mmCIF file of C-alpha atoms in Angstrom:
data_model
loop_
_atom_site.group_PDB
_atom_site.id
_atom_site.type_symbol
_atom_site.label_atom_id
_atom_site.label_comp_id
_atom_site.label_asym_id
_atom_site.label_seq_id
_atom_site.Cartn_x
_atom_site.Cartn_y
_atom_site.Cartn_z
ATOM 1 C CA GLY X 1 -14.161 -15.021 -9.780
ATOM 2 C CA GLU X 2 -15.089 -13.578 -6.418
ATOM 3 C CA ASN X 3 -18.813 -13.790 -6.044
ATOM 4 C CA VAL X 4 -21.464 -13.743 -3.314
ATOM 5 C CA GLU X 5 -24.985 -14.802 -4.315
ATOM 6 C CA GLN X 6 -27.816 -13.758 -1.986
ATOM 7 C CA HIS X 7 -31.366 -15.090 -1.902
ATOM 8 C CA PRO X 8 -34.152 -14.168 -1.849
ATOM 9 C CA SER X 9 -34.073 -10.621 -3.145
ATOM 10 C CA THR X 10 -37.343 -9.833 -1.337
ATOM 11 C CA LEU X 11 -38.961 -11.503 1.631
ATOM 12 C CA SER X 12 -42.263 -10.777 3.381
ATOM 13 C CA VAL X 13 -43.121 -12.379 6.689
ATOM 14 C CA GLN X 14 -45.816 -11.956 9.296
ATOM 15 C CA GLU X 15 -44.837 -10.350 12.551
ATOM 16 C CA GLY X 16 -43.635 -13.046 14.945
ATOM 17 C CA ASP X 17 -42.576 -15.450 12.211
ATOM 18 C CA SER X 18 -38.961 -16.327 11.344
ATOM 19 C CA ALA X 19 -36.984 -15.019 8.394
ATOM 20 C CA VAL X 20 -34.070 -16.740 6.721
ATOM 21 C CA ILE X 21 -31.739 -15.233 4.166
ATOM 22 C CA LYS X 22 -29.065 -17.342 2.458
ATOM 23 C CA CYS X 23 -25.776 -16.487 0.783
ATOM 24 C CA THR X 24 -23.372 -18.647 -1.166
ATOM 25 C CA TYR X 25 -19.770 -17.771 -1.948
ATOM 26 C CA SER X 26 -17.291 -18.950 -4.512
ATOM 27 C CA ASP X 27 -13.932 -19.162 -2.693
ATOM 28 C CA SER X 28 -13.329 -22.007 -0.224
ATOM 29 C CA ALA X 29 -10.592 -19.858 1.382
ATOM 30 C CA SER X 30 -13.113 -17.254 2.501
ATOM 31 C CA ASN X 31 -12.987 -16.859 6.282
ATOM 32 C CA TYR X 32 -15.046 -13.867 7.381
ATOM 33 C CA PHE X 33 -18.786 -13.414 6.819
ATOM 34 C CA PRO X 34 -20.566 -10.323 8.137
ATOM 35 C CA TRP X 35 -24.205 -9.298 7.808
ATOM 36 C CA TYR X 36 -25.342 -5.690 7.501
ATOM 37 C CA LYS X 37 -28.745 -4.113 7.992
ATOM 38 C CA GLN X 38 -29.652 -1.005 6.076
ATOM 39 C CA GLU X 39 -32.795 0.965 6.907
ATOM 40 C CA LEU X 40 -34.227 3.268 4.297
ATOM 41 C CA GLY X 41 -31.894 6.192 3.584
ATOM 42 C CA LYS X 42 -29.467 5.116 6.342
ATOM 43 C CA ARG X 43 -26.019 3.617 6.430
ATOM 44 C CA PRO X 44 -25.421 -0.161 6.442
ATOM 45 C CA GLN X 45 -24.848 -1.323 10.018
ATOM 46 C CA LEU X 46 -23.114 -4.507 11.070
ATOM 47 C CA ILE X 47 -25.535 -6.731 12.941
ATOM 48 C CA ILE X 48 -23.629 -9.972 13.278
ATOM 49 C CA ASP X 49 -20.596 -11.705 11.789
ATOM 50 C CA ILE X 50 -19.020 -15.135 11.826
ATOM 51 C CA ARG X 51 -15.531 -16.514 11.118
ATOM 52 C CA SER X 52 -14.774 -19.763 9.375
ATOM 53 C CA ASN X 53 -13.704 -21.576 12.538
ATOM 54 C CA VAL X 54 -17.219 -21.305 13.961
ATOM 55 C CA GLY X 55 -20.380 -22.987 12.658
ATOM 56 C CA GLU X 56 -22.978 -20.830 14.331
ATOM 57 C CA LYS X 57 -23.240 -17.584 16.260
ATOM 58 C CA LYS X 58 -26.257 -16.107 17.996
ATOM 59 C CA ASP X 59 -27.151 -12.694 19.337
ATOM 60 C CA GLN X 60 -30.621 -12.533 20.821
ATOM 61 C CA ARG X 61 -33.109 -12.951 17.955
ATOM 62 C CA ILE X 62 -30.422 -13.052 15.271
ATOM 63 C CA ALA X 63 -28.248 -16.000 14.356
ATOM 64 C CA VAL X 64 -25.840 -16.827 11.566
ATOM 65 C CA THR X 65 -24.917 -20.341 10.464
ATOM 66 C CA LEU X 66 -21.985 -21.309 8.243
ATOM 67 C CA ASN X 67 -21.583 -24.437 6.157
ATOM 68 C CA LYS X 68 -18.036 -24.369 4.818
ATOM 69 C CA THR X 69 -18.417 -27.574 2.858
ATOM 70 C CA ALA X 70 -21.359 -26.247 0.902
ATOM 71 C CA LYS X 71 -19.926 -22.696 0.887
ATOM 72 C CA HIS X 72 -23.021 -21.038 2.197
ATOM 73 C CA PHE X 73 -24.056 -19.049 5.215
ATOM 74 C CA SER X 74 -27.453 -17.896 6.417
ATOM 75 C CA LEU X 75 -29.021 -15.210 8.575
ATOM 76 C CA HIS X 76 -31.886 -16.283 10.802
ATOM 77 C CA ILE X 77 -34.173 -13.767 12.498
ATOM 78 C CA THR X 78 -36.704 -15.191 14.934
ATOM 79 C CA GLU X 79 -39.843 -13.527 16.341
ATOM 80 C CA THR X 80 -39.660 -10.821 13.684
ATOM 81 C CA GLN X 81 -40.844 -7.303 14.521
ATOM 82 C CA PRO X 82 -41.795 -4.422 12.215
ATOM 83 C CA GLU X 83 -38.494 -2.694 13.053
ATOM 84 C CA ASP X 84 -36.674 -5.629 11.411
ATOM 85 C CA SER X 85 -37.964 -4.339 8.081
ATOM 86 C CA ALA X 86 -34.871 -3.284 6.125
ATOM 87 C CA VAL X 87 -32.455 -4.360 3.458
ATOM 88 C CA TYR X 88 -29.965 -6.992 4.609
ATOM 89 C CA PHE X 89 -26.601 -7.528 2.951
ATOM 90 C CA CYS X 90 -24.285 -10.472 3.366
ATOM 91 C CA ALA X 91 -20.576 -10.235 2.580
ATOM 92 C CA ALA X 92 -17.493 -12.381 2.486
ATOM 93 C CA THR X 93 -13.726 -12.021 2.339
ATOM 94 C CA PHE X 94 -11.787 -13.805 -0.366
ATOM 95 C CA SER X 95 -8.178 -14.903 -0.592
ATOM 96 C CA GLY X 96 -5.544 -12.394 -1.609
ATOM 97 C CA ASN X 97 -6.362 -9.870 1.086
ATOM 98 C CA THR X 98 -9.143 -8.278 -0.963
ATOM 99 C CA PRO X 99 -11.975 -6.142 0.446
ATOM 100 C CA LEU X 100 -15.332 -7.585 1.417
ATOM 101 C CA VAL X 101 -17.517 -8.668 -1.474
ATOM 102 C CA PHE X 102 -21.182 -7.910 -0.823
ATOM 103 C CA GLY X 103 -24.299 -9.755 -1.956
ATOM 104 C CA LYS X 104 -27.008 -7.781 -3.754
ATOM 105 C CA GLY X 105 -29.212 -7.502 -0.702
ATOM 106 C CA THR X 106 -32.563 -8.828 0.530
ATOM 107 C CA ARG X 107 -35.471 -6.487 1.238
ATOM 108 C CA LEU X 108 -37.262 -7.871 4.280
ATOM 109 C CA SER X 109 -40.775 -6.651 5.064
ATOM 110 C CA VAL X 110 -42.344 -7.636 8.364
ATOM 111 C CA ILE X 111 -46.122 -7.255 8.207
ATOM 112 C CA ALA X 112 -47.881 -6.395 11.458
ATOM 113 C CA ASP W 1 -22.812 6.268 15.373
ATOM 114 C CA SER W 2 -20.024 4.330 13.615
ATOM 115 C CA GLY W 3 -17.331 7.005 14.096
ATOM 116 C CA VAL W 4 -17.003 7.498 10.325
ATOM 117 C CA THR W 5 -17.977 10.964 9.165
ATOM 118 C CA GLN W 6 -18.906 12.156 5.705
ATOM 119 C CA THR W 7 -19.526 15.595 4.292
ATOM 120 C CA PRO W 8 -21.656 16.981 2.830
ATOM 121 C CA LYS W 9 -24.829 15.081 3.650
ATOM 122 C CA HIS W 10 -26.573 16.286 0.523
ATOM 123 C CA LEU W 11 -25.287 17.690 -2.721
ATOM 124 C CA ILE W 12 -27.302 18.990 -5.666
ATOM 125 C CA THR W 13 -25.480 19.902 -8.835
ATOM 126 C CA ALA W 14 -25.846 20.018 -12.622
ATOM 127 C CA THR W 15 -24.665 17.716 -15.354
ATOM 128 C CA GLY W 16 -21.055 18.350 -16.440
ATOM 129 C CA GLN W 17 -20.046 19.685 -13.042
ATOM 130 C CA ARG W 18 -17.427 18.344 -10.604
ATOM 131 C CA VAL W 19 -17.908 17.589 -6.922
ATOM 132 C CA THR W 20 -15.750 16.378 -4.041
ATOM 133 C CA LEU W 21 -17.025 14.129 -1.273
ATOM 134 C CA ARG W 22 -15.106 13.893 1.972
ATOM 135 C CA CYS W 23 -14.691 11.074 4.478
ATOM 136 C CA SER W 24 -12.969 10.815 7.825
ATOM 137 C CA PRO W 25 -12.410 7.275 9.063
ATOM 138 C CA ARG W 26 -12.832 5.929 12.586
ATOM 139 C CA SER W 27 -9.975 6.739 14.879
ATOM 140 C CA GLY W 28 -7.240 4.173 14.319
ATOM 141 C CA ASP W 29 -8.575 2.819 11.035
ATOM 142 C CA LEU W 30 -6.070 2.978 8.208
ATOM 143 C CA SER W 31 -8.264 1.686 5.397
ATOM 144 C CA VAL W 32 -10.971 3.618 3.628
ATOM 145 C CA TYR W 33 -13.491 2.262 1.082
ATOM 146 C CA TRP W 34 -15.894 4.091 -1.204
ATOM 147 C CA TYR W 35 -19.227 2.653 -2.376
ATOM 148 C CA GLN W 36 -21.948 3.881 -4.701
ATOM 149 C CA GLN W 37 -25.561 2.934 -4.087
ATOM 150 C CA SER W 38 -28.126 3.869 -6.696
ATOM 151 C CA LEU W 39 -31.862 3.848 -5.874
ATOM 152 C CA ASP W 40 -32.946 0.417 -4.689
ATOM 153 C CA GLN W 41 -29.601 -1.089 -5.706
ATOM 154 C CA GLY W 42 -26.836 -2.876 -3.873
ATOM 155 C CA LEU W 43 -23.488 -1.530 -2.709
ATOM 156 C CA GLN W 44 -21.168 -1.007 -5.648
ATOM 157 C CA PHE W 45 -17.540 -1.055 -4.500
ATOM 158 C CA LEU W 46 -15.544 1.766 -6.077
ATOM 159 C CA ILE W 47 -12.096 1.888 -4.496
ATOM 160 C CA GLN W 48 -10.047 1.182 -1.363
ATOM 161 C CA TYR W 49 -7.149 3.107 0.127
ATOM 162 C CA TYR W 50 -4.836 1.870 2.851
ATOM 163 C CA ASN W 51 -2.540 4.297 4.680
ATOM 164 C CA GLY W 52 -2.455 6.664 1.739
ATOM 165 C CA GLU W 53 -1.991 4.106 -1.007
ATOM 166 C CA GLU W 54 -4.594 2.701 -3.409
ATOM 167 C CA ARG W 55 -5.201 -0.895 -2.410
ATOM 168 C CA ALA W 56 -8.034 -2.218 -4.535
ATOM 169 C CA LYS W 57 -10.180 -0.989 -7.339
ATOM 170 C CA GLY W 58 -13.741 -1.912 -8.203
ATOM 171 C CA ASN W 59 -16.021 -0.637 -10.924
ATOM 172 C CA ILE W 60 -14.904 2.928 -10.667
ATOM 173 C CA LEU W 61 -15.439 5.116 -13.739
ATOM 174 C CA GLU W 62 -12.518 7.006 -15.203
ATOM 175 C CA ARG W 63 -14.395 10.243 -14.456
ATOM 176 C CA PHE W 64 -14.102 9.389 -10.731
ATOM 177 C CA SER W 65 -10.922 9.545 -8.675
ATOM 178 C CA ALA W 66 -10.022 9.359 -5.030
ATOM 179 C CA GLN W 67 -7.166 9.880 -2.690
ATOM 180 C CA GLN W 68 -6.295 9.408 0.970
ATOM 181 C CA PHE W 69 -4.309 12.078 2.741
ATOM 182 C CA PRO W 70 -1.610 11.813 5.431
ATOM 183 C CA ASP W 71 -4.199 12.484 8.165
ATOM 184 C CA LEU W 72 -6.090 9.456 6.695
ATOM 185 C CA HIS W 73 -9.157 11.366 5.536
ATOM 186 C CA SER W 74 -10.209 10.560 2.000
ATOM 187 C CA GLU W 75 -11.850 12.440 -0.842
ATOM 188 C CA LEU W 76 -13.820 11.098 -3.768
ATOM 189 C CA ASN W 77 -13.854 13.384 -6.815
ATOM 190 C CA LEU W 78 -16.608 12.995 -9.377
ATOM 191 C CA SER W 79 -16.270 14.949 -12.601
ATOM 192 C CA SER W 80 -18.243 15.482 -15.811
ATOM 193 C CA LEU W 81 -21.269 14.432 -13.848
ATOM 194 C CA GLU W 82 -24.161 12.670 -15.571
ATOM 195 C CA LEU W 83 -27.730 12.117 -14.439
ATOM 196 C CA GLY W 84 -26.897 8.473 -13.781
ATOM 197 C CA ASP W 85 -24.344 9.474 -11.138
ATOM 198 C CA SER W 86 -27.173 10.461 -8.799
ATOM 199 C CA ALA W 87 -26.798 8.045 -5.896
ATOM 200 C CA LEU W 88 -25.884 7.637 -2.261
ATOM 201 C CA TYR W 89 -22.089 7.507 -1.806
ATOM 202 C CA PHE W 90 -20.863 5.737 1.271
ATOM 203 C CA CYS W 91 -17.461 5.695 2.793
ATOM 204 C CA ALA W 92 -16.444 2.877 5.116
ATOM 205 C CA SER W 93 -13.321 2.325 7.182
ATOM 206 C CA SER W 94 -11.588 -0.586 8.789
ATOM 207 C CA LEU W 95 -8.323 -1.771 10.207
ATOM 208 C CA TRP W 96 -6.655 -4.059 7.682
ATOM 209 C CA GLY W 97 -5.429 -7.628 7.668
ATOM 210 C CA LYS W 98 -6.718 -10.999 8.787
ATOM 211 C CA GLY W 99 -9.122 -10.663 11.681
ATOM 212 C CA LYS W 100 -9.613 -6.932 11.026
ATOM 213 C CA GLU W 101 -11.859 -6.985 7.996
ATOM 214 C CA THR W 102 -14.998 -5.440 9.524
ATOM 215 C CA GLN W 103 -16.027 -2.290 7.690
ATOM 216 C CA TYR W 104 -17.877 0.522 9.464
ATOM 217 C CA PHE W 105 -19.948 2.791 7.257
ATOM 218 C CA GLY W 106 -20.401 6.522 7.387
ATOM 219 C CA PRO W 107 -23.851 8.184 7.007
ATOM 220 C CA GLY W 108 -23.380 8.723 3.276
ATOM 221 C CA THR W 109 -23.568 11.660 0.893
ATOM 222 C CA ARG W 110 -26.698 11.892 -1.245
ATOM 223 C CA LEU W 111 -25.805 13.287 -4.655
ATOM 224 C CA LEU W 112 -28.446 14.572 -7.030
ATOM 225 C CA VAL W 113 -27.409 15.539 -10.543
ATOM 226 C CA LEU W 114 -29.982 17.623 -12.406
#
């Protein structure tokens, strides 16, 4: 069935270090992979997304990589700052024009 | 600001009661989605509407129902409320179709059932 697995569920890093969150998906026909950041009590906000015809996309300190063969994609945050502390959700589309399927989230804590 | 609005921001009610949550999508978006997020949990997809029609259904309880009106705003009705229904309820909107899948979330309605 349609499934997105996200790891790890929690992640603590020292300020200035890098953080990596990985998601795997079950449908090889998936073609859109967004990442959302949700601060405590706030709405999820799109921070970066990638489509299946691209292997990597970067926006300042944030990058997403996609490996279609292995069916996984990852979020990379470099030079982490305390304001990066939040829950991050990955998501993917599946065939059949269905809505996004979200991973269960990763709680990132950046320790100053 | 995503352009998606939700009212009310907060709602406190008692078990057994019924409430209605309202969502207005971004200008131009035809699709509306409802999600439930319990404390420290992920986003549980409830239901999607597209241009007034139900498009996809997730793990929505029979006590819950939704609709999308001709002006494209949507309402989520929760009835016979239980303590476990206390959660953040998000609405999101998008265009629809390939290349238009990005969902934009509203600020949410925090429901507390006592």
